[in-house]
Amino acid sequence: MTADLARASAVVEALSAAWTVYNLYPDPASQSAFVRVADTLRQAIGDRDLSMEVGPTGFLIDGEEIQVARGAAERLVKQCFVHNMEVLAFSGLPSDADIVTFLSVLSKDEEDLRGEGGIGAILAKEGISNPAVVTRSLLSSFGEPVETVERDVGVQAVMSQGSNPEEFARSLLEEAGGDRDLLGTIFHDRYRDVFSRVDEKDVSGREMVVTAFVDAFFYFDEGSQVAVLGGFLTGQEDQVDRVFLDQFAGNELAILAPQLDSRGFSLLLDYARIATDQIDKRPEELLGLLESPEPVRSARELVATRVQERLADLEGQMPQRQASASLRTQFPDPAKYFYETLDTFRGLLAVEERDDRFRRLMRVLTGKISGSIRRGRYRRAELWLRAAVDHPTYAAERAAEVRDAISQAGAPDVLEGLIAKLADDDQTEAPKRLLSILAPDHIDVLIDMMAAEEDRARRRTLLDVLGRESARDPRHVIRRLDDERWFVVRNLVIVLGRSGNTTCVPAVRRLLAHHDHRVRVEALRSLSSLDSGSMGYFGEALSDSNESVRQAAIAMLGARGTGESDSLLIGALWSAHLDTDEKERIIRVLGERPSNDAQQAIESMARKRFTLSAKVRQLRSAAREALEAHR
Amino acid sequence: MTGDQRARQLLKDLQALAKQMKLYPTGHPTTGEALTAATESAEGLASGAGGEVVMSLLTDSFYLDRTLLAHASLESSALLREMQRRGIESITFLSPVAGADIADLGAFVADLSGDVPAESTVRLNESPYSKSDLETDSSSARLRRSYTRSLDVLRGVAGALDTDEPIDLSVASWAVEQLVEQTISQPAASLLLSTMKSHDEYTFFHSVNVCILSIALGRMAGLAGDQLKVLAIGALLHDIGKIRVDSSVLQFPGRLDQDQWKQIKLHPQEGAASIMAAAAPGQEIAATVAFEHHARFDGSGYPRVTRREHDLHFFSRLVATTDTYDAITTRRSYRRAETPSSALGVLLKGSGTFYDPDFVRSFIELVGIYPPGSLLLLDGGEVAMVTQTAEAGDTPDLVLVKAGDGTLLDEPEPISAADRTILDHVVSGNVGVDPAALLEKVGVIVQPV
């Protein structure tokens, strides 16, 4: 055994003994046994440095295993090995406290050590440099699962350096040779270079790279940190640089703010201001800290203090008012939820600029209107509708889309619901208004409903609705006058008659020639109301082949009661197209007319002396009765 | 990795394997990769537990031996149900776990086979634990169930939105009813549970947390009954529009460029439109919450909101507060989580401008300077967790969760904060403590808000 091996053997023995004592007692430093083994260890180390490699089963010097009798040594070396120690070295004599701290770190769970950056990092944090350790470089660090992705060698190197950020920081400092500006450049360039080498999809790889650099950053002195930060602040518009900057809490950057030069300070403010729009809003805090005149202490401590201070401020600001009491006065009224929802819908219409999404809102609108009607919530349906059309919040060119969406709400079952509601109670205003809005785009549907409707009340409602629509625009109804079903045409003629729209007259007049007399009768009635000036078609109707038409014509001429209508009736008394009963009816009508022409015609009929036919006698009797009644 | 972490990983791997097997046969390379991952996870779990470990399924939870897998039960609730549907009550893993046996298990879970060989290294329903060994009907179990259901609602809604199918909000209504009930009856436990985080399903967990915090805040303000329920629906769905935002933008590692930011800014209107389309009368106000939760108290946020009445809706202002708090305390892609006190600091900084000062103040009254679930670094280097909000001027109730030497305690120990110095707030992820997972162990006092 060489002298070095023998010395190392004594060191390992003593350290193993210390390890055993450490594990036996809760407060090992106060144990005399520990003090003794610590002295033994120091004696074994002597005045020369000692460096040992850590193997899986024992410590080694230059590849040769150090022979130790104690079983504790085996447990010690295993513990060192699982913590990825490659080298354990003594340079000088460690104090009792150094040894206890080293062993306490060594005793930690592997996971915990990794989570805190590895044994090297923790010892550095604890200020322990003797013994010193060198850790093995691992591809997998910080408890991350072993990655299967292929990574660039440079990336792997940084990742393994990341497990010992202090060492990584030191290597960068050495490379810069103490020149802070050069360090800033090296750090910035290296970071960008390594980041760019990680595959975009390798998210955990990128995160590990960023973490390695960020952690190393904190091992620099403040002057070096400022130098490094400057490069990133200058490049803050670049995504890769931003990733680095975004890892810092605002207050961490704020600590460095006073040391930045004016350009750096200005850039830092820019970063904070721009980032204020970000989700996290952390940089708001940064700005607040930058504005704060007090020296920046531990950031978290500061925030906690500020919370308390601000609470006190709030107390001062609102001495009479508790927040919850104030909130109670603002409670939302559930009755207003609906109106607030409408506001939100209008807000959505105002901000939505994408065509497909605006169409989706239109589908929502359609659904809300029709859904409300189906549930019998007519007022709600109307309000949905008005939310879209009253004082539009959307661009004018969207108006057609909105109209179309509203129109889509008029599904047949929706319209039926409205008609049924109005038929039951025609005093409800909301359904009436809804129909007036929905109907114009659904005239054909309403006509079909009318054609199929068996319920009288509902049919009457449909006639009214269509009549109102035709008053505005009869074209849809007129187009349907060619329907083959006579009853449909008859109802449409009624609709046109009720519309009062004189532009319908030509269309209705054409129906005086309709093959079905029921249509011709309704056409006469409609014309009677639509075209008060002209009566030629009544005269023609007196010659109609159908009795109902002729009787309708007689009745309507009688109701007119003008000279012209009297003349037409008087003329019909001598017409061969009318039978005796119809002429008798004319006589009764004329008998009630005060005009001379009417009276003369009746008198003339009454004066007939020679009457061979029974029909003429019947008419003469009627004329005499009419004269008698008139007197 | 702790046993809990290994179990979570195994469940994720099993879910991936079953999904993969439905698509491709065992010989397919991607199925092979999934199988390898699941086998390694199972082996890691079994060997780490001394060669044998039992994973039990009961009601809404997974158990590792007798220990509730709180996080995994929420995270893998879909797998849990699928396994229960297949009649699995427990799975015993014996080291060394054979890949072929994991393949059999995967095929069974995926409904591709009818059984798993009896003498394999993966055995079904051979648990030595009885139901009474696994406590499932505790108040905390009911609270977790409510949390799970709310998560499921969000997963369902997101799935529907993803495939452009209509969303069904009736289940949301039912789920929030349970959550309202549980939050009112177990406020401290609810606040503790609301510290639950998930990196993979950030939006869903965040939304449920915001829902719990909003219910608690609404309740504190004096809201009751149906109003709380409507508020809860709005809070639960407030971020649902993010489903429409490209995931590469949501997970973008750093500050967003203009186009990416534009996409993010669309999520309120996306969510509002989706909710409005699906909401029944009375629920529609939830769309308002989604639309306005980033609009800011002073109207300087997004989107620009113009209302008949000047202010943002009461619910929107409330949810904006809780949303910010939870977002800041959560680690997201490339974003470190901040401590609760930092989050409160941000709220206070924005009080009166971004956030309604009355809600900020009420929220701080609700959670205190040390919200339940906060982790505090004590003068001896220990880490303690807050279990109960302190009254003004009082100290919070604490349990020690990590010893001064860094050892995680198996059983948290109650300690008095009065004679200790609190050095700092610490972030849960940094100290390896999951506050929500300690819910059952700390037995927080049930006290109505």
mmCIF file of C-alpha atoms in Angstrom, chain A residues 177-475:
data_model
loop_
_atom_site.group_PDB
_atom_site.id
_atom_site.type_symbol
_atom_site.label_atom_id
_atom_site.label_comp_id
_atom_site.label_asym_id
_atom_site.label_seq_id
_atom_site.Cartn_x
_atom_site.Cartn_y
_atom_site.Cartn_z
ATOM 1 C CA GLY A 177 -11.288 36.206 -17.370
ATOM 2 C CA GLY A 178 -12.983 38.520 -14.914
ATOM 3 C CA ASP A 179 -14.108 40.945 -17.610
ATOM 4 C CA ARG A 180 -17.759 41.626 -16.829
ATOM 5 C CA ASP A 181 -18.606 43.029 -20.234
ATOM 6 C CA LEU A 182 -17.059 40.004 -21.860
ATOM 7 C CA LEU A 183 -19.010 37.795 -19.464
ATOM 8 C CA GLY A 184 -22.206 39.519 -20.544
ATOM 9 C CA THR A 185 -21.387 38.810 -24.182
ATOM 10 C CA ILE A 186 -20.307 35.209 -23.568
ATOM 11 C CA PHE A 187 -23.354 34.456 -21.438
ATOM 12 C CA HIS A 188 -25.780 36.009 -23.887
ATOM 13 C CA ASP A 189 -24.206 34.386 -26.958
ATOM 14 C CA ARG A 190 -23.901 30.980 -25.293
ATOM 15 C CA TYR A 191 -27.490 31.085 -24.114
ATOM 16 C CA ARG A 192 -28.790 31.966 -27.560
ATOM 17 C CA ASP A 193 -26.576 29.414 -29.235
ATOM 18 C CA VAL A 194 -27.619 26.549 -26.963
ATOM 19 C CA PHE A 195 -31.285 27.530 -27.002
ATOM 20 C CA SER A 196 -31.275 27.523 -30.804
ATOM 21 C CA ARG A 197 -29.831 24.010 -30.832
ATOM 22 C CA VAL A 198 -32.721 22.521 -28.883
ATOM 23 C CA ASP A 199 -35.449 21.162 -31.058
ATOM 24 C CA GLU A 200 -38.587 23.305 -30.917
ATOM 25 C CA LYS A 201 -40.644 20.318 -29.845
ATOM 26 C CA ASP A 202 -38.282 19.464 -27.034
ATOM 27 C CA VAL A 203 -40.099 21.601 -24.505
ATOM 28 C CA SER A 204 -38.493 20.080 -21.439
ATOM 29 C CA GLY A 205 -35.086 20.439 -23.081
ATOM 30 C CA ARG A 206 -35.627 24.119 -23.614
ATOM 31 C CA GLU A 207 -36.876 24.556 -20.119
ATOM 32 C CA MET A 208 -33.796 22.822 -18.716
ATOM 33 C CA VAL A 209 -31.498 24.987 -20.794
ATOM 34 C CA VAL A 210 -33.207 28.173 -19.686
ATOM 35 C CA THR A 211 -33.193 27.011 -16.088
ATOM 36 C CA ALA A 212 -29.476 26.214 -16.247
ATOM 37 C CA PHE A 213 -28.646 29.720 -17.423
ATOM 38 C CA VAL A 214 -31.042 31.436 -15.042
ATOM 39 C CA ASP A 215 -29.732 29.483 -12.059
ATOM 40 C CA ALA A 216 -26.139 30.215 -13.033
ATOM 41 C CA PHE A 217 -27.023 33.904 -13.311
ATOM 42 C CA PHE A 218 -27.766 34.012 -9.602
ATOM 43 C CA TYR A 219 -24.249 32.851 -8.775
ATOM 44 C CA PHE A 220 -22.733 35.952 -10.337
ATOM 45 C CA ASP A 221 -21.982 39.008 -8.294
ATOM 46 C CA GLU A 222 -24.352 41.909 -8.878
ATOM 47 C CA GLY A 223 -21.964 43.718 -11.194
ATOM 48 C CA SER A 224 -21.759 40.671 -13.431
ATOM 49 C CA GLN A 225 -25.505 40.171 -13.262
ATOM 50 C CA VAL A 226 -26.018 43.734 -14.465
ATOM 51 C CA ALA A 227 -23.596 43.135 -17.334
ATOM 52 C CA VAL A 228 -25.440 39.971 -18.344
ATOM 53 C CA LEU A 229 -28.849 41.538 -17.976
ATOM 54 C CA GLY A 230 -27.921 44.415 -20.280
ATOM 55 C CA GLY A 231 -27.597 42.123 -23.285
ATOM 56 C CA PHE A 232 -30.990 40.565 -22.680
ATOM 57 C CA LEU A 233 -32.712 43.871 -22.112
ATOM 58 C CA THR A 234 -31.318 45.153 -25.387
ATOM 59 C CA GLY A 235 -32.638 42.065 -27.126
ATOM 60 C CA GLN A 236 -35.969 42.010 -25.310
ATOM 61 C CA GLU A 237 -37.945 42.195 -28.541
ATOM 62 C CA ASP A 238 -36.428 38.887 -29.533
ATOM 63 C CA GLN A 239 -38.407 35.891 -28.418
ATOM 64 C CA VAL A 240 -35.393 33.887 -27.193
ATOM 65 C CA ASP A 241 -34.151 36.749 -25.052
ATOM 66 C CA ARG A 242 -37.644 37.355 -23.728
ATOM 67 C CA VAL A 243 -37.851 33.772 -22.533
ATOM 68 C CA PHE A 244 -34.836 34.427 -20.341
ATOM 69 C CA LEU A 245 -36.125 37.732 -18.999
ATOM 70 C CA ASP A 246 -39.534 36.282 -18.279
ATOM 71 C CA GLN A 247 -38.052 33.848 -15.798
ATOM 72 C CA PHE A 248 -37.383 36.600 -13.319
ATOM 73 C CA ALA A 249 -39.836 37.890 -10.815
ATOM 74 C CA GLY A 250 -40.211 41.609 -11.256
ATOM 75 C CA ASN A 251 -38.654 42.292 -7.913
ATOM 76 C CA GLU A 252 -35.602 40.217 -8.807
ATOM 77 C CA LEU A 253 -34.960 42.527 -11.705
ATOM 78 C CA ALA A 254 -35.821 45.518 -9.613
ATOM 79 C CA ILE A 255 -32.999 44.724 -7.225
ATOM 80 C CA LEU A 256 -30.579 45.284 -10.085
ATOM 81 C CA ALA A 257 -32.300 48.369 -11.401
ATOM 82 C CA PRO A 258 -30.284 50.916 -9.437
ATOM 83 C CA GLN A 259 -27.055 49.536 -10.880
ATOM 84 C CA LEU A 260 -28.117 49.679 -14.501
ATOM 85 C CA ASP A 261 -26.876 52.554 -16.576
ATOM 86 C CA SER A 262 -29.460 54.997 -17.857
ATOM 87 C CA ARG A 263 -29.950 53.063 -21.081
ATOM 88 C CA GLY A 264 -30.306 49.772 -19.218
ATOM 89 C CA PHE A 265 -32.703 51.338 -16.752
ATOM 90 C CA SER A 266 -34.785 52.730 -19.568
ATOM 91 C CA LEU A 267 -34.828 49.322 -21.266
ATOM 92 C CA LEU A 268 -35.884 47.697 -18.028
ATOM 93 C CA LEU A 269 -38.773 50.099 -17.743
ATOM 94 C CA ASP A 270 -39.701 49.404 -21.345
ATOM 95 C CA TYR A 271 -39.699 45.725 -20.596
ATOM 96 C CA ALA A 272 -41.884 46.241 -17.560
ATOM 97 C CA ARG A 273 -44.288 48.533 -19.344
ATOM 98 C CA ILE A 274 -44.681 46.289 -22.345
ATOM 99 C CA ALA A 275 -45.027 43.247 -20.209
ATOM 100 C CA THR A 276 -47.736 44.925 -18.182
ATOM 101 C CA ASP A 277 -50.127 43.835 -20.845
ATOM 102 C CA GLN A 278 -49.211 40.238 -20.234
ATOM 103 C CA ILE A 279 -51.319 37.772 -18.388
ATOM 104 C CA ASP A 280 -49.180 37.493 -15.294
ATOM 105 C CA LYS A 281 -48.796 41.140 -14.602
ATOM 106 C CA ARG A 282 -45.696 40.471 -12.534
ATOM 107 C CA PRO A 283 -43.871 43.397 -14.087
ATOM 108 C CA GLU A 284 -46.463 45.715 -12.612
ATOM 109 C CA GLU A 285 -44.912 44.827 -9.375
ATOM 110 C CA LEU A 286 -41.552 45.602 -10.874
ATOM 111 C CA LEU A 287 -42.676 49.091 -11.769
ATOM 112 C CA GLY A 288 -44.049 49.571 -8.324
ATOM 113 C CA LEU A 289 -40.773 48.543 -6.794
ATOM 114 C CA LEU A 290 -38.826 50.722 -9.131
ATOM 115 C CA GLU A 291 -40.897 53.644 -8.025
ATOM 116 C CA SER A 292 -40.399 52.767 -4.395
ATOM 117 C CA PRO A 293 -37.858 54.978 -2.643
ATOM 118 C CA GLU A 294 -37.142 52.450 0.066
ATOM 119 C CA PRO A 295 -34.201 50.107 -0.382
ATOM 120 C CA VAL A 296 -35.187 46.810 -1.927
ATOM 121 C CA ARG A 297 -35.148 44.099 0.673
ATOM 122 C CA SER A 298 -35.978 40.470 0.225
ATOM 123 C CA ALA A 299 -38.637 40.717 -2.439
ATOM 124 C CA ARG A 300 -41.074 38.445 -0.722
ATOM 125 C CA GLU A 301 -40.580 40.109 2.586
ATOM 126 C CA LEU A 302 -41.235 43.404 0.932
ATOM 127 C CA VAL A 303 -44.433 42.252 -0.673
ATOM 128 C CA ALA A 304 -45.682 40.768 2.577
ATOM 129 C CA THR A 305 -44.927 44.043 4.291
ATOM 130 C CA ARG A 306 -46.646 45.966 1.587
ATOM 131 C CA VAL A 307 -49.711 43.780 1.921
ATOM 132 C CA GLN A 308 -49.944 44.682 5.555
ATOM 133 C CA GLU A 309 -49.223 48.328 4.907
ATOM 134 C CA ARG A 310 -51.775 48.475 2.196
ATOM 135 C CA LEU A 311 -54.337 46.819 4.407
ATOM 136 C CA ALA A 312 -53.679 49.478 6.948
ATOM 137 C CA ASP A 313 -54.058 52.080 4.214
ATOM 138 C CA LEU A 314 -57.346 50.578 3.229
ATOM 139 C CA GLU A 315 -58.484 50.736 6.806
ATOM 140 C CA GLY A 316 -57.573 54.383 6.807
ATOM 141 C CA GLN A 317 -59.297 55.080 3.545
ATOM 142 C CA MET A 318 -62.525 53.410 4.495
ATOM 143 C CA PRO A 319 -62.994 53.850 8.182
ATOM 144 C CA GLN A 320 -66.752 53.879 7.939
ATOM 145 C CA ARG A 321 -67.215 51.198 5.433
ATOM 146 C CA GLN A 322 -66.543 47.501 5.409
ATOM 147 C CA ALA A 323 -65.828 46.034 1.987
ATOM 148 C CA SER A 324 -68.469 43.377 2.381
ATOM 149 C CA ALA A 325 -71.012 45.966 3.436
ATOM 150 C CA SER A 326 -70.116 47.986 0.391
ATOM 151 C CA LEU A 327 -70.455 44.948 -1.809
ATOM 152 C CA ARG A 328 -73.874 44.170 -0.400
ATOM 153 C CA THR A 329 -75.147 47.419 -1.786
ATOM 154 C CA GLN A 330 -73.985 46.315 -5.215
ATOM 155 C CA PHE A 331 -75.493 42.825 -5.240
ATOM 156 C CA PRO A 332 -76.681 41.861 -8.670
ATOM 157 C CA ASP A 333 -80.412 41.685 -9.118
ATOM 158 C CA PRO A 334 -81.328 38.313 -10.656
ATOM 159 C CA ALA A 335 -84.170 40.044 -12.436
ATOM 160 C CA LYS A 336 -81.555 41.985 -14.371
ATOM 161 C CA TYR A 337 -79.414 39.012 -15.376
ATOM 162 C CA PHE A 338 -81.224 38.772 -18.646
ATOM 163 C CA TYR A 339 -80.723 42.419 -19.537
ATOM 164 C CA GLU A 340 -77.074 42.167 -18.571
ATOM 165 C CA THR A 341 -76.752 39.163 -20.814
ATOM 166 C CA LEU A 342 -78.187 41.206 -23.648
ATOM 167 C CA ASP A 343 -75.544 43.841 -22.956
ATOM 168 C CA THR A 344 -72.914 41.171 -23.197
ATOM 169 C CA PHE A 345 -74.346 39.967 -26.463
ATOM 170 C CA ARG A 346 -74.218 43.483 -27.837
ATOM 171 C CA GLY A 347 -70.666 43.690 -26.578
ATOM 172 C CA LEU A 348 -69.820 40.515 -28.418
ATOM 173 C CA LEU A 349 -71.331 41.885 -31.605
ATOM 174 C CA ALA A 350 -69.242 45.011 -31.151
ATOM 175 C CA VAL A 351 -65.886 43.294 -30.740
ATOM 176 C CA GLU A 352 -66.245 40.328 -33.054
ATOM 177 C CA GLU A 353 -64.433 41.055 -36.286
ATOM 178 C CA ARG A 354 -63.997 37.542 -37.637
ATOM 179 C CA ASP A 355 -66.564 36.464 -40.195
ATOM 180 C CA ASP A 356 -66.950 32.893 -39.022
ATOM 181 C CA ARG A 357 -67.285 33.919 -35.414
ATOM 182 C CA PHE A 358 -69.795 36.638 -36.268
ATOM 183 C CA ARG A 359 -71.810 33.986 -38.069
ATOM 184 C CA ARG A 360 -71.659 31.891 -34.922
ATOM 185 C CA LEU A 361 -73.074 34.821 -32.962
ATOM 186 C CA MET A 362 -75.819 35.058 -35.513
ATOM 187 C CA ARG A 363 -76.637 31.408 -34.945
ATOM 188 C CA VAL A 364 -76.785 32.160 -31.240
ATOM 189 C CA LEU A 365 -79.165 35.022 -31.940
ATOM 190 C CA THR A 366 -81.377 32.846 -34.093
ATOM 191 C CA GLY A 367 -81.426 30.182 -31.416
ATOM 192 C CA LYS A 368 -82.220 32.619 -28.639
ATOM 193 C CA ILE A 369 -85.130 34.186 -30.494
ATOM 194 C CA SER A 370 -86.679 30.947 -31.647
ATOM 195 C CA GLY A 371 -85.950 29.203 -28.340
ATOM 196 C CA SER A 372 -87.628 31.957 -26.364
ATOM 197 C CA ILE A 373 -90.678 31.846 -28.590
ATOM 198 C CA ARG A 374 -90.899 28.084 -28.303
ATOM 199 C CA ARG A 375 -90.856 28.417 -24.534
ATOM 200 C CA GLY A 376 -93.530 31.067 -24.709
ATOM 201 C CA ARG A 377 -91.114 33.802 -23.578
ATOM 202 C CA TYR A 378 -92.248 36.257 -26.237
ATOM 203 C CA ARG A 379 -91.006 39.350 -24.506
ATOM 204 C CA ARG A 380 -87.547 37.811 -24.155
ATOM 205 C CA ALA A 381 -87.555 36.841 -27.800
ATOM 206 C CA GLU A 382 -88.400 40.380 -28.715
ATOM 207 C CA LEU A 383 -85.640 41.762 -26.512
ATOM 208 C CA TRP A 384 -83.084 39.427 -28.057
ATOM 209 C CA LEU A 385 -84.199 40.640 -31.400
ATOM 210 C CA ARG A 386 -84.014 44.257 -30.399
ATOM 211 C CA ALA A 387 -80.581 43.779 -28.854
ATOM 212 C CA ALA A 388 -79.403 42.989 -32.336
ATOM 213 C CA VAL A 389 -81.251 45.638 -34.317
ATOM 214 C CA ASP A 390 -81.719 48.662 -32.043
ATOM 215 C CA HIS A 391 -78.732 51.002 -32.077
ATOM 216 C CA PRO A 392 -76.464 48.421 -33.683
ATOM 217 C CA THR A 393 -73.058 47.936 -32.110
ATOM 218 C CA TYR A 394 -71.664 46.142 -35.152
ATOM 219 C CA ALA A 395 -70.439 47.489 -38.473
ATOM 220 C CA ALA A 396 -73.102 48.621 -40.913
ATOM 221 C CA GLU A 397 -72.052 46.000 -43.461
ATOM 222 C CA ARG A 398 -73.099 43.295 -41.010
ATOM 223 C CA ALA A 399 -76.719 44.450 -41.029
ATOM 224 C CA ALA A 400 -77.777 42.030 -43.750
ATOM 225 C CA GLU A 401 -76.310 39.116 -41.791
ATOM 226 C CA VAL A 402 -78.213 40.175 -38.715
ATOM 227 C CA ARG A 403 -81.445 40.473 -40.663
ATOM 228 C CA ASP A 404 -80.867 37.054 -42.100
ATOM 229 C CA ALA A 405 -80.228 35.582 -38.665
ATOM 230 C CA ILE A 406 -83.451 37.042 -37.367
ATOM 231 C CA SER A 407 -85.260 35.716 -40.355
ATOM 232 C CA GLN A 408 -83.858 32.263 -39.622
ATOM 233 C CA ALA A 409 -85.605 32.373 -36.278
ATOM 234 C CA GLY A 410 -88.943 32.165 -38.073
ATOM 235 C CA ALA A 411 -89.071 28.403 -38.328
ATOM 236 C CA PRO A 412 -92.557 27.058 -39.141
ATOM 237 C CA ASP A 413 -93.148 25.742 -35.625
ATOM 238 C CA VAL A 414 -92.057 29.082 -34.186
ATOM 239 C CA LEU A 415 -94.496 30.947 -36.409
ATOM 240 C CA GLU A 416 -97.239 28.471 -35.545
ATOM 241 C CA GLY A 417 -96.603 29.117 -31.893
ATOM 242 C CA LEU A 418 -96.975 32.815 -32.385
ATOM 243 C CA ILE A 419 -100.159 32.419 -34.421
ATOM 244 C CA ALA A 420 -101.638 30.106 -31.820
ATOM 245 C CA LYS A 421 -100.812 32.585 -29.082
ATOM 246 C CA LEU A 422 -102.398 35.443 -30.989
ATOM 247 C CA ALA A 423 -105.463 33.379 -31.834
ATOM 248 C CA ASP A 424 -105.960 32.714 -28.135
ATOM 249 C CA ASP A 425 -105.298 36.237 -27.052
ATOM 250 C CA ASP A 426 -104.913 38.927 -29.631
ATOM 251 C CA GLN A 427 -104.228 41.537 -26.986
ATOM 252 C CA THR A 428 -100.674 40.324 -26.278
ATOM 253 C CA GLU A 429 -98.399 42.792 -27.907
ATOM 254 C CA ALA A 430 -95.059 40.969 -27.947
ATOM 255 C CA PRO A 431 -96.164 38.074 -30.190
ATOM 256 C CA LYS A 432 -97.814 40.593 -32.485
ATOM 257 C CA ARG A 433 -94.644 42.599 -32.780
ATOM 258 C CA LEU A 434 -92.542 39.494 -33.243
ATOM 259 C CA LEU A 435 -94.790 38.336 -36.026
ATOM 260 C CA SER A 436 -94.632 41.687 -37.686
ATOM 261 C CA ILE A 437 -90.845 41.318 -37.730
ATOM 262 C CA LEU A 438 -90.642 37.680 -38.673
ATOM 263 C CA ALA A 439 -93.558 37.525 -41.093
ATOM 264 C CA PRO A 440 -92.154 39.507 -44.035
ATOM 265 C CA ASP A 441 -89.519 36.859 -44.638
ATOM 266 C CA HIS A 442 -91.908 33.978 -44.192
ATOM 267 C CA ILE A 443 -94.993 34.887 -46.202
ATOM 268 C CA ASP A 444 -94.951 31.622 -48.086
ATOM 269 C CA VAL A 445 -94.757 29.667 -44.832
ATOM 270 C CA LEU A 446 -97.636 31.636 -43.429
ATOM 271 C CA ILE A 447 -99.653 31.081 -46.605
ATOM 272 C CA ASP A 448 -99.028 27.369 -46.368
ATOM 273 C CA MET A 449 -100.018 27.423 -42.734
ATOM 274 C CA MET A 450 -103.152 29.259 -43.658
ATOM 275 C CA ALA A 451 -103.924 26.726 -46.345
ATOM 276 C CA ALA A 452 -103.591 23.859 -43.909
ATOM 277 C CA GLU A 453 -105.083 25.498 -40.856
ATOM 278 C CA GLU A 454 -108.408 24.013 -39.790
ATOM 279 C CA ASP A 455 -108.918 26.068 -36.717
ATOM 280 C CA ARG A 456 -110.994 29.090 -37.607
ATOM 281 C CA ALA A 457 -109.520 31.412 -35.026
ATOM 282 C CA ARG A 458 -106.001 30.686 -36.110
ATOM 283 C CA ARG A 459 -106.918 31.020 -39.761
ATOM 284 C CA ARG A 460 -108.463 34.365 -39.038
ATOM 285 C CA THR A 461 -105.268 35.415 -37.256
ATOM 286 C CA LEU A 462 -103.239 34.316 -40.232
ATOM 287 C CA LEU A 463 -105.485 36.334 -42.552
ATOM 288 C CA ASP A 464 -104.935 39.365 -40.347
ATOM 289 C CA VAL A 465 -101.190 38.906 -40.217
ATOM 290 C CA LEU A 466 -100.905 38.384 -43.936
ATOM 291 C CA GLY A 467 -103.234 41.276 -44.528
ATOM 292 C CA ARG A 468 -101.008 43.534 -42.487
ATOM 293 C CA GLU A 469 -97.955 42.337 -44.337
ATOM 294 C CA SER A 470 -99.634 42.851 -47.692
ATOM 295 C CA ALA A 471 -100.486 46.376 -46.731
ATOM 296 C CA ARG A 472 -96.746 46.972 -46.784
ATOM 297 C CA ASP A 473 -95.884 44.717 -49.653
ATOM 298 C CA PRO A 474 -98.474 42.523 -51.379
ATOM 299 C CA ARG A 475 -96.081 41.011 -53.887
#
